[in-house]
Coordinates of C-alpha atoms and ligand atoms in Angstrom, one line a residue:
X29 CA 14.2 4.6 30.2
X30 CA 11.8 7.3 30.4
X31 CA 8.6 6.5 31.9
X32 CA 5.2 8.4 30.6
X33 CA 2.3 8.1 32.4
X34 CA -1.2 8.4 30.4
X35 CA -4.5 10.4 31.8
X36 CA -7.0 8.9 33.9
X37 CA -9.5 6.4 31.0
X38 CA -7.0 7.1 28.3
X39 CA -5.6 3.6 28.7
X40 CA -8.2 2.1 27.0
X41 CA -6.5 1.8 23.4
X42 CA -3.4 0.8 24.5
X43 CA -5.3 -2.3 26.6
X44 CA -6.6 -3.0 23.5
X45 CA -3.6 -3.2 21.7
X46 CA -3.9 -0.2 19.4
X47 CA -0.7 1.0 18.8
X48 CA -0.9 4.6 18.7
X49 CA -1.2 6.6 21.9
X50 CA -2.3 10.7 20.5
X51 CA -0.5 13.4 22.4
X52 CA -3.6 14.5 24.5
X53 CA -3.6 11.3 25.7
X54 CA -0.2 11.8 28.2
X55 CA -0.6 13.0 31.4
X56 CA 3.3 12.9 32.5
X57 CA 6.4 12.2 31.2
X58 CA 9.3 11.2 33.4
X59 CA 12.7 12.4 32.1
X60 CA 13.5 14.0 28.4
X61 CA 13.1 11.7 25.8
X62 CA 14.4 12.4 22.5
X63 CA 12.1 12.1 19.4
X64 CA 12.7 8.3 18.8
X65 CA 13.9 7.0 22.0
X66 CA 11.8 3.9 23.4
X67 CA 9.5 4.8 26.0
X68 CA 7.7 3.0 28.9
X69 CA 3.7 3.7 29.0
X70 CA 1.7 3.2 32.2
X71 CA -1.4 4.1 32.5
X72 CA -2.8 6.5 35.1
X73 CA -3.0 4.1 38.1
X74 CA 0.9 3.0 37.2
X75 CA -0.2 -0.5 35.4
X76 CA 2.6 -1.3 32.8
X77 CA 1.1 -1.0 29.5
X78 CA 3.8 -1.4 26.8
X79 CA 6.4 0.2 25.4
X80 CA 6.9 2.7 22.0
X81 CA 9.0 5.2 20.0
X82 CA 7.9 8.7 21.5
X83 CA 8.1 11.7 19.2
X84 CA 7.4 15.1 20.0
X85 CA 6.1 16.3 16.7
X86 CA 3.5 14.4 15.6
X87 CA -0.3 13.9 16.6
X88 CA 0.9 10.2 17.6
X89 CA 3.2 11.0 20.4
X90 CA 3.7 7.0 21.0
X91 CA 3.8 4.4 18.7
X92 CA 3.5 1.1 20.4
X93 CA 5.6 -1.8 19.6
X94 CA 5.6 -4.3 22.3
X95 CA 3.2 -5.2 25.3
X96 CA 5.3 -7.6 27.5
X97 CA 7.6 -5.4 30.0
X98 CA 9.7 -8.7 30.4
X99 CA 11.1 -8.0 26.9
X100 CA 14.0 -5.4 25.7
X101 CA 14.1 -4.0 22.5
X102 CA 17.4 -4.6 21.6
X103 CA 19.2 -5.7 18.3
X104 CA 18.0 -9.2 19.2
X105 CA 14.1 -7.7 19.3
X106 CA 14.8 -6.2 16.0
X107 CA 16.0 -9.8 14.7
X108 CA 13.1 -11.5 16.4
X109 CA 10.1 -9.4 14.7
X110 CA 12.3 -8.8 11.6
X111 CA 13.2 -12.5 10.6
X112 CA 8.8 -13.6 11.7
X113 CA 7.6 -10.5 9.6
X114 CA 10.0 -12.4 6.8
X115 CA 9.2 -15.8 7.1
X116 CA 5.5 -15.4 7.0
X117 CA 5.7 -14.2 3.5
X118 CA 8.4 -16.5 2.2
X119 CA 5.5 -18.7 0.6
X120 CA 4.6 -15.6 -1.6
X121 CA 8.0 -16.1 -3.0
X122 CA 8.5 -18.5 -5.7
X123 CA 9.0 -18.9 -9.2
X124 CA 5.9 -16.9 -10.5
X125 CA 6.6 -13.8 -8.3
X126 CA 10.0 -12.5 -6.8
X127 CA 8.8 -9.4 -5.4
X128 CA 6.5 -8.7 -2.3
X129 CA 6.2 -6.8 0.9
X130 CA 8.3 -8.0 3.4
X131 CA 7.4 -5.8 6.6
X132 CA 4.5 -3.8 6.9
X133 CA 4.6 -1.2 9.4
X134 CA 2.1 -1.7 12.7
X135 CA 1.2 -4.8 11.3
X136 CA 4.4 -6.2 11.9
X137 CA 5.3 -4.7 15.2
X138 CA 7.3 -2.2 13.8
X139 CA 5.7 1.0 13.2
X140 CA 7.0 2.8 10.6
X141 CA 9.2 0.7 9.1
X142 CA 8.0 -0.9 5.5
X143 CA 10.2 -3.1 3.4
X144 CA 9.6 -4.0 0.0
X145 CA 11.6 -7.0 -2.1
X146 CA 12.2 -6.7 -5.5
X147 CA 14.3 -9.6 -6.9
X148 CA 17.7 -9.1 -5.5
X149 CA 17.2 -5.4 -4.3
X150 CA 15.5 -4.2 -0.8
X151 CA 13.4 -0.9 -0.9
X152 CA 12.7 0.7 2.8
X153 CA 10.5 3.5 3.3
X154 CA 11.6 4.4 7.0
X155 CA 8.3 6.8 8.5
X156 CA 8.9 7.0 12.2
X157 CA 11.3 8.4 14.2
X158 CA 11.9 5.5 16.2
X159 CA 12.9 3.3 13.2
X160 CA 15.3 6.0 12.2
X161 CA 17.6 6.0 14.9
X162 CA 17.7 2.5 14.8
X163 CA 18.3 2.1 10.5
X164 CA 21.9 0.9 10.5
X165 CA 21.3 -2.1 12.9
X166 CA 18.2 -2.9 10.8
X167 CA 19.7 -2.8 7.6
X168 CA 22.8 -4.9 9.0
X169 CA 19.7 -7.2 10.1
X170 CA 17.8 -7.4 6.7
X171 CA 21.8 -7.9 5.5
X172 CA 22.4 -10.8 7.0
X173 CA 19.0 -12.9 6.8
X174 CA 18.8 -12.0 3.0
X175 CA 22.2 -11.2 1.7
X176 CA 20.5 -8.8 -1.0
X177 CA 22.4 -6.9 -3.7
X178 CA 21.6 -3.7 -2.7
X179 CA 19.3 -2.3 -0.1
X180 CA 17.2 1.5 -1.1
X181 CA 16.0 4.1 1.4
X182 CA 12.7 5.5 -0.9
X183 CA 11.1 7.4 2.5
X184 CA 10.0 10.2 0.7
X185 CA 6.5 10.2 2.3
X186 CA 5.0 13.2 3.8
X187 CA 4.6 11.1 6.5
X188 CA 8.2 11.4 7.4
X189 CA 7.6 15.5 7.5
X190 CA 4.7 14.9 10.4
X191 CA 8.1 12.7 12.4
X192 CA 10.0 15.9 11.7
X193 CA 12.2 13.6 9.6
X194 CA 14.0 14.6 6.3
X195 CA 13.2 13.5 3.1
X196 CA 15.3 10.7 1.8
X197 CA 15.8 8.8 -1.5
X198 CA 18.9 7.3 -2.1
X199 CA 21.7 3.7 -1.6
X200 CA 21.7 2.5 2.1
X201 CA 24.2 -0.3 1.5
X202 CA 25.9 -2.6 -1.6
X203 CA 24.9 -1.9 -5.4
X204 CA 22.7 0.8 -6.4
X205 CA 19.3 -0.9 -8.4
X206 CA 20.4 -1.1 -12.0
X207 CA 17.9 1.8 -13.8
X208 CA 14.8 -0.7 -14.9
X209 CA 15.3 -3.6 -12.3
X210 CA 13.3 -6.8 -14.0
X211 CA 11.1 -8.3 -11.4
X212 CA 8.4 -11.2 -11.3
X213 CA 4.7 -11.3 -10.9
X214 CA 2.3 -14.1 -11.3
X215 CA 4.6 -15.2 -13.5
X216 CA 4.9 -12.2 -15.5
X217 CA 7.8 -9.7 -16.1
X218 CA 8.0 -6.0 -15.1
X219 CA 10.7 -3.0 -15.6
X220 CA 10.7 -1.1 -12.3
X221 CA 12.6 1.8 -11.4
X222 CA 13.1 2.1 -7.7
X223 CA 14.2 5.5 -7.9
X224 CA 12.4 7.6 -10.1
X225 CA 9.4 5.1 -10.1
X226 CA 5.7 5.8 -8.1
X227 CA 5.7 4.0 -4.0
X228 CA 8.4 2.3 -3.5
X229 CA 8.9 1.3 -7.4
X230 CA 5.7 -1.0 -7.9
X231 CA 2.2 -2.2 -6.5
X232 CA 2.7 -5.4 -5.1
X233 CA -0.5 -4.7 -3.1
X234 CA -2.6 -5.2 -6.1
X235 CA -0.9 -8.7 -7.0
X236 CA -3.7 -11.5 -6.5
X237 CA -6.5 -8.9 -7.7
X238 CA -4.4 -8.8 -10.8
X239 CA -4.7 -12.5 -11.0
X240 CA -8.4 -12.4 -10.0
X241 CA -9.4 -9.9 -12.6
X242 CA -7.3 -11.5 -15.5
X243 CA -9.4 -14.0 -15.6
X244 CA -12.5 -12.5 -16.4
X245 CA -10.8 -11.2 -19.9
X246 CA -10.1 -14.0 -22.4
X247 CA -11.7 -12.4 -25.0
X248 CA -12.9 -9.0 -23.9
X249 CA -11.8 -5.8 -24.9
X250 CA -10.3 -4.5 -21.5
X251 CA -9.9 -0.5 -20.3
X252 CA -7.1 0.0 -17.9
X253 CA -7.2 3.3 -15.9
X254 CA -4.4 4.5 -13.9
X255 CA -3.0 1.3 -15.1
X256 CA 1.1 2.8 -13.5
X257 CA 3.4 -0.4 -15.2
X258 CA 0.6 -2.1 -16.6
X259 CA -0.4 -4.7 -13.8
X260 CA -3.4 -5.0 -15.1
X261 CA -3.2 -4.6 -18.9
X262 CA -0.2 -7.1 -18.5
X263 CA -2.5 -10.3 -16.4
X264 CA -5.0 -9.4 -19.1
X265 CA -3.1 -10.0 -22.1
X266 CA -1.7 -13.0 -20.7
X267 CA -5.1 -14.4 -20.2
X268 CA -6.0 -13.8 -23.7
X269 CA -7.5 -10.1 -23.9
X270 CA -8.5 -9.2 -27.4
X271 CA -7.3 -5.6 -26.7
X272 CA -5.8 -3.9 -24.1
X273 CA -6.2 -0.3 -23.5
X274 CA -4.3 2.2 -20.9
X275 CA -4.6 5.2 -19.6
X276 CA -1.9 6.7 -16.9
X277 CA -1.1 10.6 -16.4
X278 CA 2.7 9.6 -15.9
X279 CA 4.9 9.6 -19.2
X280 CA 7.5 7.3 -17.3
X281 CA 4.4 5.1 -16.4
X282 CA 3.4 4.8 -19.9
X283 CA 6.7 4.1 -21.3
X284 CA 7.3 1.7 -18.2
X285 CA 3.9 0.0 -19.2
X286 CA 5.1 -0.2 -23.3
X287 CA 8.4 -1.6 -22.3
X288 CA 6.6 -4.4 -20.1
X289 CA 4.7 -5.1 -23.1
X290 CA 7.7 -5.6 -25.4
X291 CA 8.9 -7.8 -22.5
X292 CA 7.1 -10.1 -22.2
X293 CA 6.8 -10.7 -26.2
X294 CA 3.0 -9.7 -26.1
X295 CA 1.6 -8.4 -29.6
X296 CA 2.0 -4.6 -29.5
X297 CA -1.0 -4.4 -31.5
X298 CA -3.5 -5.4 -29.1
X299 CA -2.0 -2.6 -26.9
X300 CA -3.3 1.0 -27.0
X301 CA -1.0 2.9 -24.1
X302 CA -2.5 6.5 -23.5
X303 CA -1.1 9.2 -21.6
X304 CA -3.7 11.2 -20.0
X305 CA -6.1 12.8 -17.5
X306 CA -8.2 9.7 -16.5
X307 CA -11.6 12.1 -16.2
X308 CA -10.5 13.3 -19.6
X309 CA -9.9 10.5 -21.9
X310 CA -13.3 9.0 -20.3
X311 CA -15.3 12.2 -21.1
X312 CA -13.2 11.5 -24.5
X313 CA -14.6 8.1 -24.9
X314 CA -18.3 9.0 -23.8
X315 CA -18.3 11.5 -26.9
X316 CA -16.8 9.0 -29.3
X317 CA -19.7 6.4 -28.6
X318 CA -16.3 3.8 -27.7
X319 CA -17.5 1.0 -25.1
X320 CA -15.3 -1.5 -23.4
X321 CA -16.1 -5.2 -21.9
X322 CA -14.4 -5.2 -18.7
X323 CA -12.7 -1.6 -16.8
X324 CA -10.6 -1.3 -14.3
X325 CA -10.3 1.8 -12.2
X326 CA -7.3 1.7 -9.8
X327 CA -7.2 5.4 -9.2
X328 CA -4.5 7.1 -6.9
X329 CA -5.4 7.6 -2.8
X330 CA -8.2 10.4 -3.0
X331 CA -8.9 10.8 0.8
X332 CA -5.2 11.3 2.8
X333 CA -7.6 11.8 5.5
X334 CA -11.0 11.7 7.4
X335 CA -11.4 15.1 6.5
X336 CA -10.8 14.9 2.7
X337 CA -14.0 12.6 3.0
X338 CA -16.3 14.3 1.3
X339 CA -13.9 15.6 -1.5
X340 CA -13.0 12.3 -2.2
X341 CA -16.3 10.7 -2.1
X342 CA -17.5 12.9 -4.9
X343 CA -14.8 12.2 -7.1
X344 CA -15.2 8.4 -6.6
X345 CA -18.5 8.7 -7.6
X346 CA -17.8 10.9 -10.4
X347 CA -15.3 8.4 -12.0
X348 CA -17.3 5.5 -11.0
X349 CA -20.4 7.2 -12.9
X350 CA -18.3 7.6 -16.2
X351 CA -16.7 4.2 -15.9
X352 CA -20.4 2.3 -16.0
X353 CA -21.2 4.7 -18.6
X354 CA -18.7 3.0 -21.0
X355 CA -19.2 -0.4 -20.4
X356 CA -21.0 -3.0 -22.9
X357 CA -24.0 -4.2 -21.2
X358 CA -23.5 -6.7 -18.8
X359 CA -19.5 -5.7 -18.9
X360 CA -17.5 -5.4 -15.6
X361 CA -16.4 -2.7 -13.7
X362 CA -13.0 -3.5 -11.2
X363 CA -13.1 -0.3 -9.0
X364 CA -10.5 -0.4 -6.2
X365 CA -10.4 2.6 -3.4
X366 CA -6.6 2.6 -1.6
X367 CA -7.9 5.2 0.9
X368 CA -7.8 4.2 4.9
X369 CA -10.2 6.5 5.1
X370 CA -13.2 5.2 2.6
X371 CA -14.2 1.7 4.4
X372 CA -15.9 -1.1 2.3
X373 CA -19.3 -0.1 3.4
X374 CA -18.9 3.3 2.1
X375 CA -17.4 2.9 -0.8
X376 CA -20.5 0.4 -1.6
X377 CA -22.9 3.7 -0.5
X378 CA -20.9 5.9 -2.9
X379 CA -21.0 3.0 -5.8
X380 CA -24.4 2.8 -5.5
X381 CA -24.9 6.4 -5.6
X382 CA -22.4 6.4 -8.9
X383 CA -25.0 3.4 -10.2
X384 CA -28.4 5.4 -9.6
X385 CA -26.8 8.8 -11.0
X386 CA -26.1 6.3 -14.4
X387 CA -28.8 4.9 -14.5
X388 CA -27.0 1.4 -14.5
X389 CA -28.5 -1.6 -12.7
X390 CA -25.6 -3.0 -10.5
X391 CA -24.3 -6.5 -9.3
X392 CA -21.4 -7.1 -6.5
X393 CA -19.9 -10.3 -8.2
X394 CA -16.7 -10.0 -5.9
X395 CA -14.6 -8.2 -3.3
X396 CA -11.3 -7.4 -3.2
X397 CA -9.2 -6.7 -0.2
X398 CA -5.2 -6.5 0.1
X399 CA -3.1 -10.1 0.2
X400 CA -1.3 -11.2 2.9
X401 CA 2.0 -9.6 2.6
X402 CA -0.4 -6.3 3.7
X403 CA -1.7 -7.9 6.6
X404 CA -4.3 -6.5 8.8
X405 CA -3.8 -6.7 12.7
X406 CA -7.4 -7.0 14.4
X407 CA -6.4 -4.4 17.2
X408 CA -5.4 -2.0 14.6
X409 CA -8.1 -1.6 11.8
X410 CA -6.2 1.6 10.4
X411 CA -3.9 -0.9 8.4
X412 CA -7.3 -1.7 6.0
X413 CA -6.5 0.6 3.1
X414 CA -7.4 -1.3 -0.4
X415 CA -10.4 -2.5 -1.1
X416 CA -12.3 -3.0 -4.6
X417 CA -15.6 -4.3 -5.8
X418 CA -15.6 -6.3 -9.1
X419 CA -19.3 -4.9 -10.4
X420 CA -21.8 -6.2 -13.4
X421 CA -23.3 -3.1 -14.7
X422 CA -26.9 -4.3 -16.3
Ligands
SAH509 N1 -3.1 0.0 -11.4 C1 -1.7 0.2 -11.1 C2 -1.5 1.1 -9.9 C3 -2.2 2.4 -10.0 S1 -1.4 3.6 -8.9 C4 -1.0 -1.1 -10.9 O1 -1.6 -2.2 -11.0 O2 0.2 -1.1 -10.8 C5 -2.2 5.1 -9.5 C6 -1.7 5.6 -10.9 O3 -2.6 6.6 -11.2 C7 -0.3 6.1 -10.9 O4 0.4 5.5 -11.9 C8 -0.5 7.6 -11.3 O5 0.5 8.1 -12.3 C9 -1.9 7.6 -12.0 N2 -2.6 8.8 -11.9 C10 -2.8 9.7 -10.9 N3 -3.8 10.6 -11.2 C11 -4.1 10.4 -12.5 C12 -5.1 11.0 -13.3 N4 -5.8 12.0 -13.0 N5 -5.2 10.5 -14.6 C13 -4.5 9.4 -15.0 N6 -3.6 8.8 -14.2 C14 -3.4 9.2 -12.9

């Protein structure tokens, strides 16, 4: 096995259990690896320090997977991590909800690798090289402990072009996904399409924030931005929203969102589905005088990166300026941020900055954070991505 030796104080993250070693970081590597191959990391004084998937073309030239030399990542490894990444979510799965992240990434001690459930079907997105080479044994794996229908590679992530890795979308083994695959979610129905459909065909991620927000409707007259299949729109009707409306840029969104409706026998009338430019249909609403009781903004990630900071920051606030704008007073703003880069303190500085430039008053009645099939490991606070405030705007 190639050995790679780090540079003198570089060692530090690795100690620490961070599982991403940057390529400035090595100070020798000891044979040829090939993008992919497992790698043994030692820092500069030869102490063991664990081992990882080296790749030559990204920024992270070793992603770290295991910390006791004692082990070997073999198929067995794989079945190990893959069958405790699985049973820790198996109480997610029940008769309300038959779809949920399975394996998440660094998280789960396997970096790169996501896998999503939807009823009967698997969805991988496969972002490292290191997973790559080893994607038949771990879809014989994922075969055998759940003997799904049909198991989806949906890796088409720019993140695969920074492993030097093709893009990918298509069957990895059994029956393709029928073309609107039904699924379950806090007890209510969804059409997703793991194909042509956004992620890897839904947002489980926002599942118990659906729930939360839901029940702060019965009653209300709701505004659901970037509201994708209607996770949102959906919880609130089922909680007893007067009126539900909508707004997504995608047409298959939309029609996705009006077929979930139909679905789940919910009066079509108290459903107003738009297909739109967020900014613009709230400018649209500003001019019309129309004001809403609660609003959810769920927009798409605005900062890929550190760098895109700023950019993103302004159009946050921006949105988040137009959204308290519309509501009733004392109505509720939901404003969620899916951006690693935008932590929970500055998303509050940017809110508040959205709140002064309205001239709103605003309460923090609640936070929202990602559920447990997203789980967050301590040594790697890179894995925090969502996060939402649920606001009273005075
Ligand atoms: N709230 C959704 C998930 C939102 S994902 C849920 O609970 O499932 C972000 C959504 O924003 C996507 O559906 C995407 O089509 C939409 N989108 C992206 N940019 C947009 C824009 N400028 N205006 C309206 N919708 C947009």
């Amino acid at each position: 096995m190639v050995e790679i030796t780090l540079k003198k104080g570089k060692e530090k993250a690795a100690l620490q259990r961070h599982p991403w070693v940057f390529s400035g970081a090595l100070e020798k590597v000891k044979g040829k690896p090939e993008d992919g191959d497992v790698v043994k990391v030692f820092a500069f004084d030869h102490e063991f320090l664990a081992y990882g998937y080296f790749n030559s073309n990204s920024r992270v030239a070793v992603r770290l997977l295991e910390w006791d030399e004692t082990q070997t990542i073999d198929i067995s490894w794989y079945k190990n991590r893959l069958k405790q990444a699985i049973a820790s979510r198996q109480f997610i799965l029940n008769k309300q909800t038959n779809t949920c992240r399975l394996v998440f990434s660094e998280a789960d001690f396997l970096p790169g690798l996501i896998v999503d459930q939807y009823a009967d079907f698997l969805s991988l997105q496969i972002l490292s090289s290191g997973i790559e080479k080893v994607k038949a044994e771990i879809v014989e794996i994922l075969k055998n402990e759940l003997n799904p229908k049909g198991i989806f590679d949906k890796s088409d992530a720019t993140a695969r072009t920074h492993e030097g890795l093709p893009i990918e979308n298509g069957l990895l083994w059994g029956e393709n996904p029928p073309e609107f695959l039904e699924v379950k979610e806090n007890g209510i129905i969804y059409h997703i399409n793991i194909a042509e459909g956004q992620k890897s065909g839904f947002y489980c991620d926002q599942r118990d924030n659906r729930h939360i927000l839901a029940s702060y409707t019965k009653g209300k007259k709701v505004l659901d931005c970037f509201s994708y299949s209607g996770g949102f729109s959906l919880n609130s009707l089922a909680n007893g929203a007067v009126s539900v409306t909508s707004v997504d840029s995608s047409g298959l969104a939309v029609e996705t969102l009006k077929q979930n409706v139909a679905l789940n026998k919910f009066d079509v009338n108290r459903v107003t589905a738009i297909q739109s430019d967020v900014n613009k249909q709230l400018r649209a609403f500003k001019d019309s005088g129309e004001l809403f009781d609660v609003i959810v903004l769920d927009p798409p990630k605005y900062a890929p990166s550190r760098s895109a900071l700023d950019r993103a920051a302004r159009a946050y606030k921006d949105l988040n300026r137009l959204g308290m704008l519309l509501l009733e007073k004392g109505g509720l703003l939901a404003t969620f941020s899916c951006s690693g880069a935008v932590d929970i303190e500055t998303f509050k500085q940017i809110i508040a900055w959205a709140a002064l430039d309205a001239g709103k008053e605003v309460q923090i009645i609640k936070q929202f954070c990602q559920p447990e099939d997203h789980p967050v490991r301590i040594s790697f606070p890179e894995g925090e991505y969502l996060k939402g405030l649920l606001l009273r705007v005075l």
